[in-house]
Coordinates of C-alpha atoms and ligand atoms in Angstrom, one line a residue:
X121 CA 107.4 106.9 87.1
X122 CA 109.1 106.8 90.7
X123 CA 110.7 110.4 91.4
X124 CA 113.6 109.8 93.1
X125 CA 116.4 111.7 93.7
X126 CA 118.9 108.7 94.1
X127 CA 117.8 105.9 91.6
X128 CA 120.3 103.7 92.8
X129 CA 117.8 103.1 95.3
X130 CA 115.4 101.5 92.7
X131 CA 116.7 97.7 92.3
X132 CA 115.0 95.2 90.1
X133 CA 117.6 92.6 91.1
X134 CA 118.5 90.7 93.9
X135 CA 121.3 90.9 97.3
X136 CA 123.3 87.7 97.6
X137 CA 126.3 87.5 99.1
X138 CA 127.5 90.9 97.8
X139 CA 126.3 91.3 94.6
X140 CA 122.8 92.6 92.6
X141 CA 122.0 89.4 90.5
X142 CA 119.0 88.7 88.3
X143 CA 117.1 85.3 87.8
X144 CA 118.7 82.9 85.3
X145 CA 115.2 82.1 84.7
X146 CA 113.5 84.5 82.4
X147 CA 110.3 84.7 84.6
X148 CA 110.2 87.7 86.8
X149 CA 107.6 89.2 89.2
X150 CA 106.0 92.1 88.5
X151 CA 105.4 95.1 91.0
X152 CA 102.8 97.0 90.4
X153 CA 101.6 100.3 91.9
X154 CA 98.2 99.6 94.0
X155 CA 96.5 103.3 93.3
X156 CA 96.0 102.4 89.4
X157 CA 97.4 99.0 88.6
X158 CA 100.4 99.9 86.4
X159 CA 103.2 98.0 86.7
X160 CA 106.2 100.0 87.6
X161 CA 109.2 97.3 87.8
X162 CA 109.9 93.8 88.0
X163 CA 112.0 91.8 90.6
X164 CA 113.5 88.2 89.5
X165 CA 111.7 84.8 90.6
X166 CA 114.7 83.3 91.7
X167 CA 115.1 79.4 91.3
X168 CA 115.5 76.7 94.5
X169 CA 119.2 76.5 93.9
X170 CA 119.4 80.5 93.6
X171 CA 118.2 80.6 97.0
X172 CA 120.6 77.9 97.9
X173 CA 123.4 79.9 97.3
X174 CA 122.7 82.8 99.4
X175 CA 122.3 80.3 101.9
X176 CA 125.7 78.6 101.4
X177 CA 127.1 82.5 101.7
X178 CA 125.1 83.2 104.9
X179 CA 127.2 80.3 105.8
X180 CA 129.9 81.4 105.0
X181 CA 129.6 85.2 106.5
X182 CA 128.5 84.2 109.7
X183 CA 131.8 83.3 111.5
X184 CA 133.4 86.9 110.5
X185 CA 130.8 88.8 110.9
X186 CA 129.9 86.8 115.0
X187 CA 133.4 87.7 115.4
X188 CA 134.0 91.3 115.2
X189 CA 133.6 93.2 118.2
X190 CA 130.2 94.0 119.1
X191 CA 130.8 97.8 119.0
X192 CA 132.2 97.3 115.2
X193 CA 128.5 95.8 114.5
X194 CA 126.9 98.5 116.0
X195 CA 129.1 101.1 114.1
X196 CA 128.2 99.9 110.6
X197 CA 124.3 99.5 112.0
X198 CA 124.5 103.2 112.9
X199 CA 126.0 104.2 109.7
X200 CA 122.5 102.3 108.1
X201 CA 120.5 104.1 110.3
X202 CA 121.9 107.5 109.2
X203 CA 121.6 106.7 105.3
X204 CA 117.9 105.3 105.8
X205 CA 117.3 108.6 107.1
X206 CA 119.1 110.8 104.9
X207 CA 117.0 108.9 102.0
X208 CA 113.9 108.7 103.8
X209 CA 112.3 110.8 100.9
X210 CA 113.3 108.0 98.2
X211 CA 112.4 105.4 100.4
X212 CA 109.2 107.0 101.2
X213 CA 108.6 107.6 97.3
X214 CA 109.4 104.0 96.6
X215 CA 106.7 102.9 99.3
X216 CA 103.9 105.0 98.7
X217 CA 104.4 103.6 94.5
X218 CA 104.1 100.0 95.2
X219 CA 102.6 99.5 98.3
X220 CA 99.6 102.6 98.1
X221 CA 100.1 104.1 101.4
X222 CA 100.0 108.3 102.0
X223 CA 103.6 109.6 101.4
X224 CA 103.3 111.3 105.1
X225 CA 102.5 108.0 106.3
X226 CA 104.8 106.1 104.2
X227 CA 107.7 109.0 105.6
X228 CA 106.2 107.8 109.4
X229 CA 107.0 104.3 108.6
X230 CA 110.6 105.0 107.2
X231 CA 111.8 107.0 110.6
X232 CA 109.8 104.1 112.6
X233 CA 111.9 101.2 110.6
X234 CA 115.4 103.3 111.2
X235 CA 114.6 103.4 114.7
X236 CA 114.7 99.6 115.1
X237 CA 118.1 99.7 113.7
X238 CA 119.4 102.8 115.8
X239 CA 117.8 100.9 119.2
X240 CA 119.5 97.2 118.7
X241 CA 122.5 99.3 117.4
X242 CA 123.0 100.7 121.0
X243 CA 121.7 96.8 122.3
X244 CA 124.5 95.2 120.4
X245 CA 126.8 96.4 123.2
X246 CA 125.0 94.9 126.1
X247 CA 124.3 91.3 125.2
X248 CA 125.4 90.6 129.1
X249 CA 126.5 86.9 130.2
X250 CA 125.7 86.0 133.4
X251 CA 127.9 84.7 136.6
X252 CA 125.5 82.4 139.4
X253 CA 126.6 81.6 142.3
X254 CA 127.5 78.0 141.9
X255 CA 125.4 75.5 145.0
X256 CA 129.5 73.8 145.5
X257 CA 132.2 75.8 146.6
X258 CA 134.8 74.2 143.3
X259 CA 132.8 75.4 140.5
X260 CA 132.1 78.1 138.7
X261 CA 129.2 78.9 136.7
X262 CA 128.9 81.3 133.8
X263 CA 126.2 81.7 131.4
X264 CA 127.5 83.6 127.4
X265 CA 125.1 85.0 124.9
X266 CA 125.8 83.6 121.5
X267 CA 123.8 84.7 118.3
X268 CA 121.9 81.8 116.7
X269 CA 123.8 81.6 113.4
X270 CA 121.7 81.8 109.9
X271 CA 118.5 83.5 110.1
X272 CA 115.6 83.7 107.7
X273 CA 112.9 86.1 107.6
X274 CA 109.7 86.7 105.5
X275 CA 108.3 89.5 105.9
X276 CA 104.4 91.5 104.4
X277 CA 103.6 94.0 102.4
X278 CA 101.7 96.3 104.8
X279 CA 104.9 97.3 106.0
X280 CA 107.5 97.1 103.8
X281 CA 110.1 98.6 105.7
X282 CA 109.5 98.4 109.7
X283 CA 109.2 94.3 109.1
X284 CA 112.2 94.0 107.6
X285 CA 114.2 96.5 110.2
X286 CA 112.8 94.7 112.8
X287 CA 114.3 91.7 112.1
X288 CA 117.0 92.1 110.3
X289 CA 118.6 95.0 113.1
X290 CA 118.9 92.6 116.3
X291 CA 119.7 89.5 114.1
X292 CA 122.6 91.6 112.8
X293 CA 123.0 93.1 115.8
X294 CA 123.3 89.7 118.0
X295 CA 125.8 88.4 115.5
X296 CA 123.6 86.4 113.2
X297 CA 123.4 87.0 109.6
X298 CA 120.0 87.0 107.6
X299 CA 118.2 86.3 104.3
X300 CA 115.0 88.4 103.7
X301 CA 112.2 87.1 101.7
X302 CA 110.0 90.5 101.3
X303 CA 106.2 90.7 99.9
X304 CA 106.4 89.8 96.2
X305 CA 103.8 92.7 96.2
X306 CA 106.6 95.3 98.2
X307 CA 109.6 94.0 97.3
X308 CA 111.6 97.8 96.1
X309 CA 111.4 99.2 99.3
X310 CA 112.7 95.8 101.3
X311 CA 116.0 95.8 97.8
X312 CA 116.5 100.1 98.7
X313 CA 117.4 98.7 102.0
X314 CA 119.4 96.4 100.8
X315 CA 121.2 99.4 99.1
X316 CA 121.8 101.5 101.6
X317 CA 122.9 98.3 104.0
X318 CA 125.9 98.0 101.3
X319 CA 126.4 101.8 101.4
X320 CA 126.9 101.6 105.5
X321 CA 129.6 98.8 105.2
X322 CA 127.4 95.7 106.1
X323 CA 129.6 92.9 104.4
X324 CA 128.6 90.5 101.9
X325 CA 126.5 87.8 102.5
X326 CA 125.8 89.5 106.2
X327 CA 122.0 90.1 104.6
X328 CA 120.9 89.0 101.5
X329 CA 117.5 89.7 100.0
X330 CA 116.0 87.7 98.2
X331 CA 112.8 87.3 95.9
X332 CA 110.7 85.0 94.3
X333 CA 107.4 82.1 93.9
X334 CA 107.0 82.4 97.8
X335 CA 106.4 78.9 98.3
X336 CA 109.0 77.5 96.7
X337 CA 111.4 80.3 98.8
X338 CA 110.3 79.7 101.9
X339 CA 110.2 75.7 101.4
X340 CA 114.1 76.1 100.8
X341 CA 114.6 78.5 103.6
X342 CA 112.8 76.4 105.8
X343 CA 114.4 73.2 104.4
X344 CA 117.8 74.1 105.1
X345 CA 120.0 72.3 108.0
X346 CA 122.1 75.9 107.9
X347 CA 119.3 78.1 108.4
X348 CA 118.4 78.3 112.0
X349 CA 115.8 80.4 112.5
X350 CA 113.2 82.0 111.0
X351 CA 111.0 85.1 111.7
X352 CA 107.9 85.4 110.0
X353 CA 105.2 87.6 110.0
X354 CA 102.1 87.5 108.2
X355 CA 98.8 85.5 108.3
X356 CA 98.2 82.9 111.4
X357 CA 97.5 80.2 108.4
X358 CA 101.0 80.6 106.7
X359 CA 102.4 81.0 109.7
X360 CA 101.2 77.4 110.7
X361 CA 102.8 76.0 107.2
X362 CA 106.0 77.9 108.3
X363 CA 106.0 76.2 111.6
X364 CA 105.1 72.8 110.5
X365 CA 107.7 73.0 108.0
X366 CA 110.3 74.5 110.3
X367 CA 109.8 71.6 113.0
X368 CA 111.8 68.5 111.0
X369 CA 115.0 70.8 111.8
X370 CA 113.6 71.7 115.1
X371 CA 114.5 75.9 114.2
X372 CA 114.2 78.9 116.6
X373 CA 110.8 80.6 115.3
X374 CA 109.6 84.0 116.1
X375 CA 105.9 84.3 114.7
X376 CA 103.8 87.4 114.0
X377 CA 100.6 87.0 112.5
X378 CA 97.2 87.9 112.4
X379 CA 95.2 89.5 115.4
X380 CA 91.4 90.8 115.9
X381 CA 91.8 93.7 118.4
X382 CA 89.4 94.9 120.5
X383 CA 88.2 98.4 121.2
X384 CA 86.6 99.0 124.5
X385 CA 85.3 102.3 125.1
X386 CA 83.7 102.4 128.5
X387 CA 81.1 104.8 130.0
X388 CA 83.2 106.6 131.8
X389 CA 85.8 107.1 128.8
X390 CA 87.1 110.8 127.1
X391 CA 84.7 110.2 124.2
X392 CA 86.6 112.6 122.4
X393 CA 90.1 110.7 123.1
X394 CA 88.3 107.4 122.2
X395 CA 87.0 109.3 118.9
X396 CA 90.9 110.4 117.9
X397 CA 92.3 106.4 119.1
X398 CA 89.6 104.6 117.1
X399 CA 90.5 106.6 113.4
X400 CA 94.4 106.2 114.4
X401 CA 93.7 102.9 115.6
X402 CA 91.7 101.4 112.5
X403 CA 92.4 103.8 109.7
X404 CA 96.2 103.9 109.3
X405 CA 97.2 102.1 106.4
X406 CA 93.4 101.7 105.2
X407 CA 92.8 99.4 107.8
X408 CA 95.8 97.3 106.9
X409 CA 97.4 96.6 110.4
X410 CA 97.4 93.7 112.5
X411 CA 96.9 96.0 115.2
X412 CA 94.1 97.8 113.4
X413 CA 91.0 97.7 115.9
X414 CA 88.8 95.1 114.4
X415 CA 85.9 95.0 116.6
X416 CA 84.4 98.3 118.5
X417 CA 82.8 97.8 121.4
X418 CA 80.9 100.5 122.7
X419 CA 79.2 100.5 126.4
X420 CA 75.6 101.6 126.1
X421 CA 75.3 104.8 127.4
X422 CA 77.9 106.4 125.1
X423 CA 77.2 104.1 122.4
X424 CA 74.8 106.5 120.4
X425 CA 77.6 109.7 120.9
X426 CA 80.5 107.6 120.0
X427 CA 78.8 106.6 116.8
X428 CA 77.6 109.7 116.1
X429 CA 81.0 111.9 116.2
X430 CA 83.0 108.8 115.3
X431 CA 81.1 108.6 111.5
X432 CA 81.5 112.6 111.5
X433 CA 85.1 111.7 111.8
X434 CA 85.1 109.1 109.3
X435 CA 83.2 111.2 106.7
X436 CA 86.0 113.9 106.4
X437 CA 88.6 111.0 105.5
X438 CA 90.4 112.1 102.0
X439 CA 90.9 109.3 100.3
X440 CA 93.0 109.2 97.0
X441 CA 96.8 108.0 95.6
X442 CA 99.2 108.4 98.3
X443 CA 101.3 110.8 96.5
X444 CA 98.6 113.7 96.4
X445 CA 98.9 116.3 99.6
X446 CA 96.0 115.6 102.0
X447 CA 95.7 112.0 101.5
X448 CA 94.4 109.9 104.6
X449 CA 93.4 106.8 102.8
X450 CA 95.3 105.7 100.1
X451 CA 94.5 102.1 97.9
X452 CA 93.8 98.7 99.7
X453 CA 96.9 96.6 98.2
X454 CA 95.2 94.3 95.8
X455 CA 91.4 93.3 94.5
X456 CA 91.4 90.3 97.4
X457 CA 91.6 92.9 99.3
X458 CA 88.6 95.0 98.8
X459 CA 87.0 91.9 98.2
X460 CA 87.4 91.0 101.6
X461 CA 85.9 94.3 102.9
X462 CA 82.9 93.9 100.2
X463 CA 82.3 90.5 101.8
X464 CA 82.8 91.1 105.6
X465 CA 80.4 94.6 104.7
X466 CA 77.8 92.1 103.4
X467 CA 77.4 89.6 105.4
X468 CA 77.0 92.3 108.6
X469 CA 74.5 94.2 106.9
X470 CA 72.4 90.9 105.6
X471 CA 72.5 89.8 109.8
X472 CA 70.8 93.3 110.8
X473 CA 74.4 96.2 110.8
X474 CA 73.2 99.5 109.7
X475 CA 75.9 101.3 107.6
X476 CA 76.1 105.0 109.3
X477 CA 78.7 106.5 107.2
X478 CA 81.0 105.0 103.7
X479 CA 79.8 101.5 102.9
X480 CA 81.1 101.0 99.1
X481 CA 83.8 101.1 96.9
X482 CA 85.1 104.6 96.5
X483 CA 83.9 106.9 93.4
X484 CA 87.9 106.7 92.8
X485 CA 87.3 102.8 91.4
X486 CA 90.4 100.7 91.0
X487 CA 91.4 99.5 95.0
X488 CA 89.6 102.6 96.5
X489 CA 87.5 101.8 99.4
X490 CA 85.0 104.3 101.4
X491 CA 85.9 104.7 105.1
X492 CA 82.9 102.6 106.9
X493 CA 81.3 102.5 109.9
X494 CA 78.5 100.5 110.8
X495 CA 76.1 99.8 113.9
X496 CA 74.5 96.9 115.4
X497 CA 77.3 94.6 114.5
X498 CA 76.8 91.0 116.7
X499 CA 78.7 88.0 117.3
X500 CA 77.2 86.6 114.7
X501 CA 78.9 88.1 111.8
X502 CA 82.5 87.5 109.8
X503 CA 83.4 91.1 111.5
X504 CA 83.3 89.5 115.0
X505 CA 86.1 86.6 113.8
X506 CA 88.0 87.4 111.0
X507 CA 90.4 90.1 110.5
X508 CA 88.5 92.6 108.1
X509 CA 92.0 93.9 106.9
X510 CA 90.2 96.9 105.7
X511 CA 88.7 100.3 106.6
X512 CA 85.4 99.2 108.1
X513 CA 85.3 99.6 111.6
X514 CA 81.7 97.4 113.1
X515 CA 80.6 98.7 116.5
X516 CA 79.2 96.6 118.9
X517 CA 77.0 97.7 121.9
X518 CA 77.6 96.3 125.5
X519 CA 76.4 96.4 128.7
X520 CA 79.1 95.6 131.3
X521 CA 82.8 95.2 132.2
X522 CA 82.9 91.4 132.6
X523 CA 80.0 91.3 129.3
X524 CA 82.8 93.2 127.3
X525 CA 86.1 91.3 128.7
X526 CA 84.2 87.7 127.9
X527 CA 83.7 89.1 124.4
X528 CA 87.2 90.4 123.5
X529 CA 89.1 87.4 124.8
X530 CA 86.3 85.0 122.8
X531 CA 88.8 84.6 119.7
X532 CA 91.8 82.4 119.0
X533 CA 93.9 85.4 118.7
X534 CA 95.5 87.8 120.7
X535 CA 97.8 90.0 119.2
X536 CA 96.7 93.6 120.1
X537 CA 93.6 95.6 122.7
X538 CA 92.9 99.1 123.3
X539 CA 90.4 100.3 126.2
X540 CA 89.3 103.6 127.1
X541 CA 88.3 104.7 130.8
X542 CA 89.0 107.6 133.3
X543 CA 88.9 105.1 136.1
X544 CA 92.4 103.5 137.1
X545 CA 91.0 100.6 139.5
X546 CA 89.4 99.0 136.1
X547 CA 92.3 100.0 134.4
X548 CA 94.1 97.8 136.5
X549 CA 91.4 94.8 136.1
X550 CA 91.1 95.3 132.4
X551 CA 94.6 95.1 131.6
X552 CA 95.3 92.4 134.2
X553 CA 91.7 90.4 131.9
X554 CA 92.6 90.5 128.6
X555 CA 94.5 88.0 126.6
X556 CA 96.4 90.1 124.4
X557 CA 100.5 90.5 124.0
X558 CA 99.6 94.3 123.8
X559 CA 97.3 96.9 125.3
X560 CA 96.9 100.4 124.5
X561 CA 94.8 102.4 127.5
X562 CA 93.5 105.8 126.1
X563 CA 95.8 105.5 123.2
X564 CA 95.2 103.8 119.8
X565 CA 98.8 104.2 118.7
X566 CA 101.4 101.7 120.8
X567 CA 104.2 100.5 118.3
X568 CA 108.1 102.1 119.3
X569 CA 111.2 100.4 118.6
X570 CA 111.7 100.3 122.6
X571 CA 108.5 98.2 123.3
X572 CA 107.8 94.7 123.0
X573 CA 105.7 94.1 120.3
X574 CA 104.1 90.2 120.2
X575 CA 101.6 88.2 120.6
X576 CA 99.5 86.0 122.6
X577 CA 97.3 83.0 121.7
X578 CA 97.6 82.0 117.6
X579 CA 98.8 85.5 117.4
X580 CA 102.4 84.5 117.7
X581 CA 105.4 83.8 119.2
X582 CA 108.5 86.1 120.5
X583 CA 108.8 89.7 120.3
X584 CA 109.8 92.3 118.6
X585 CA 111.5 95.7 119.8
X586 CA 112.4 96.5 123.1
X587 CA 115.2 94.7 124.9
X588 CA 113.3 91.3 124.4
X589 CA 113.7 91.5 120.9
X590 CA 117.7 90.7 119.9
X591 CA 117.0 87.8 123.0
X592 CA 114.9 85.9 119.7
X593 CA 118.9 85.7 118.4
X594 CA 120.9 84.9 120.7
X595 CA 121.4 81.6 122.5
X596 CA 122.1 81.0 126.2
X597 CA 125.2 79.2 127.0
X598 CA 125.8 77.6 130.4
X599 CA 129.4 76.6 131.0
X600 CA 130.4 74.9 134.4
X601 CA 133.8 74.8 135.5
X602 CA 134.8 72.5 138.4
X603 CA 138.2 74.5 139.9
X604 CA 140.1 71.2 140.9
Ligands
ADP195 P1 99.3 88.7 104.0 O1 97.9 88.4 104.3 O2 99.9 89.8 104.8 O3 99.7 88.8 102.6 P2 100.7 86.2 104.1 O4 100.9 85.4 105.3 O5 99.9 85.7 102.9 O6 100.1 87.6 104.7 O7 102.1 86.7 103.5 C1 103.1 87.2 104.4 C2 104.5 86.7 103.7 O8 104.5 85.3 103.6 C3 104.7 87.3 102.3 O9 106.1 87.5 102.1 C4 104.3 86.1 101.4 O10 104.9 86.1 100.2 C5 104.8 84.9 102.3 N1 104.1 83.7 102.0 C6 102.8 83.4 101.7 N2 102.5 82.1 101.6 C7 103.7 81.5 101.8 C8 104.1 80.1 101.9 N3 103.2 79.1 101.7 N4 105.4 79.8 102.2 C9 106.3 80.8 102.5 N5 106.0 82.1 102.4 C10 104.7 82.5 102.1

């Protein structure tokens, strides 16, 4: 059982255009809570023509809701804001049950997916046009802002709420209305919102959610004429089916997707600092980030040091259900999962890593993994490519600047980086070196509502946040007027 002290907030139906319906189908998805497999509610698998119809009432919503004043947007988006916080307990509860997470970590994620919507609430009152001084003296040239209609988004399950808010606040905010396909593994947290979106006035059909088989979704989200745009984030490989599937209808796309962040800890780094970066960096959400640090590279001559108080770090980890007090670690999401780790884990230690601290599934059982942290990992193993997704953090020894840069840009993606150094000149040439959308210098945590968050490479397109963000919803209108 879900404690809550609102269960209104607990929906096991869907949002479309104004009102909580259930599948006509009889099949429905279950939700289950990661920390010991039960299953604590079921959302419907809505059918291709269910999915239709919330897109034939984003349709319809659009024009009214493009048309009140901006500052009448950003009232109602306020009033969201203030409920998400008000039930950030609930919402937090709701989380931690189906998605495994620490409740003081889940909390953290509920303020940080509020403050997307307070942020474009403020930038839906400055979408500025433009005026350019026209090259002939008998025209005028003037350049509107105009949201891009009907949006789609489909969002993960490592975070159930700050994906959604992201997205859903500066489409709303520009003027757009929006249909959100969550995880089918989170979907509670993404239908509370939904709740409390109703609760702070935002009309019907303005956002819908929607769940269901998330093929057969996204093929008629993607399918549709009406629906203009879609922001995704998730894996690079179904973000490439996303794309390929968006391009017959030629749609805005904003892309998030996987990353394999480097962390560089120089010589001349506060080892300490780097220490404190590395477990916020890679151990949040047991590993589960696509900014997580995914590769650890560690110069030589503070290689041994960093290893050593980085695993007597690691060791003190609590792990255990998200709900207990104390909890660092909670469960990985599902048996793929851990799997995944189990695999990446293997194959490093068969090519030579040493495990210095963890290195199994937890005594716990179920989706429990140990915290891990292994030496000697090389180029040469899955660590080095693939997105471990999990809390195993390989370190790999280097010897120089432009040794270390060459490594961290050898990937295909380039989402996030993190460096430490004491010395700003190769600050400066690090920063200016690596391909990445995002860099965090002596820090491991970077994500705010007022920065741009993106990627570079197959990491993705468009950002997120920041006064970029409500830009991926708004289109640029040039109109020339000749005076005579
Ligand atoms: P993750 O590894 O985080 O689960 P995925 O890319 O598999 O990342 O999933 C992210 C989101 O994309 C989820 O909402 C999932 O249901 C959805 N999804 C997965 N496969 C498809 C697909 N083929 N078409 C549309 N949506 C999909």
């Amino acid at each position: 059982m879900i404690q809550l002290r609102s269960t209104a907030l607990l929906r096991e139906s869907c949002l479309i255009n104004g009102s909580w319906s259930t599948a006509s189908s009889k099949e429905a998805i279950e939700v289950r809570d990661p920390a010991d497999g039960s299953i604590i509610a079921h959302v419907p698998s809505l059918s291709a023509s269910e999915v239709a119809q919330a897109i034939e009432a984003a349709q319809k919503a659009f024009g009214p809701w493009s048309q009140l004043a901006a500052k009448e947007r950003a009232q109602i988006l306020r009033r969201w804001f203030e409920l998400i916080l008000a039930n950030a307990d609930d919402l937090a509860a709701l989380m931690t049950a189906e998605q495994g997470k620490p409740l003081a970590e889940a909390k953290g994620e509920i303020v940080y997916a509020a403050s997307f919507i307070e942020w474009f609430a403020e930038e839906a009152k400055r979408v500025y046009g433009e005026i350019i001084p026209a090259p002939q003296a008998d025209k005028r040239l003037m350049v509107l802002k105009q949201p891009v209609g009907v949006c789609a988004a489909i969002t993960p399950w490592n975070f159930p709420a700050a994906m959604i808010t992201r997205k859903v606040a500066p489409a709303l905010a520009a003027g757009c209305v929006i249909i959100v396909k969550p995880a089918e593994q989170t979907p509670l947290t993404a239908l509370a919102l939904g709740v409390l979106a109703e609760e702070a006035g935002v009309p019907a059909g303005v956002l819908q959610i929607v769940t269901g088989d998330s093929r057969e979704v996204g093929r008629v989200l993607t399918g549709s004429d009406v629906v203009r745009k879609l922001s995704f984030t998730g894996s690079t490989e179904v973000g490439r089916i996303l794309m390929a599937q968006c391009a017959p209808s030629i749609k805005r796309l904003s892309l998030e997707l996987g990353g394999n962040a480097p962390f560089i800890v120089f010589d001349d780094a506060d080892l300490d600092a780097a220490v404190e970066g590395a477990i916020a960096s890679k151990y949040r959400n047991a590993g589960q980030t696509c900014v997580c640090a995914n590769r650890l590279y560690v110069q030589a001559g503070v290689f041994d040091a960093f290893a050593e108080k980085l695993a007597a770090k690691v060791a003190t980890l609590q792990v255990g259900r998200g709900t207990e007090p104390g909890v660092q670690i909670g469960p990985l999401i599902d048996e793929a999962a851990v799997e995944k780790v189990e695999s990446h884990l293997a194959d490093a230690v068969s090519k030579g890593a040493r495990i210095v601290t963890g290195g199994k599934r937890h005594g716990l059982g179920g989706l429990f993994f140990e915290p891990t942290v292994l030496a000697g990992a090389t180029g040469a193993m899955r660590v080095a490519r693939e997105e471990t997704f999990g809390p195993l953090a390989p370190l790999f020894r280097f010897e120089t600047e432009e040794e270390v840069i060459a490594l961290a840009n050898d990937t295909e993606f380039g989402l996030a980086s993190y460096f430490y150094t004491e010395n700003i000149r190769r600050a400066w040439r690090v920063v200016e070196a690596l391909e990445y959308g995002m860099i965090g210098h002596n820090t491991g945590l970077i994500s705010n509502e007022v920065a741009p968050f993106g990627g570079v490479k197959q990491s993705g397109l468009g950002r997120e946040g920041s006064h970029h963000g409500i830009e991926e919803y708004l289109e640029v209108k040039y109109w020339c007027s000749a005076l005579r």
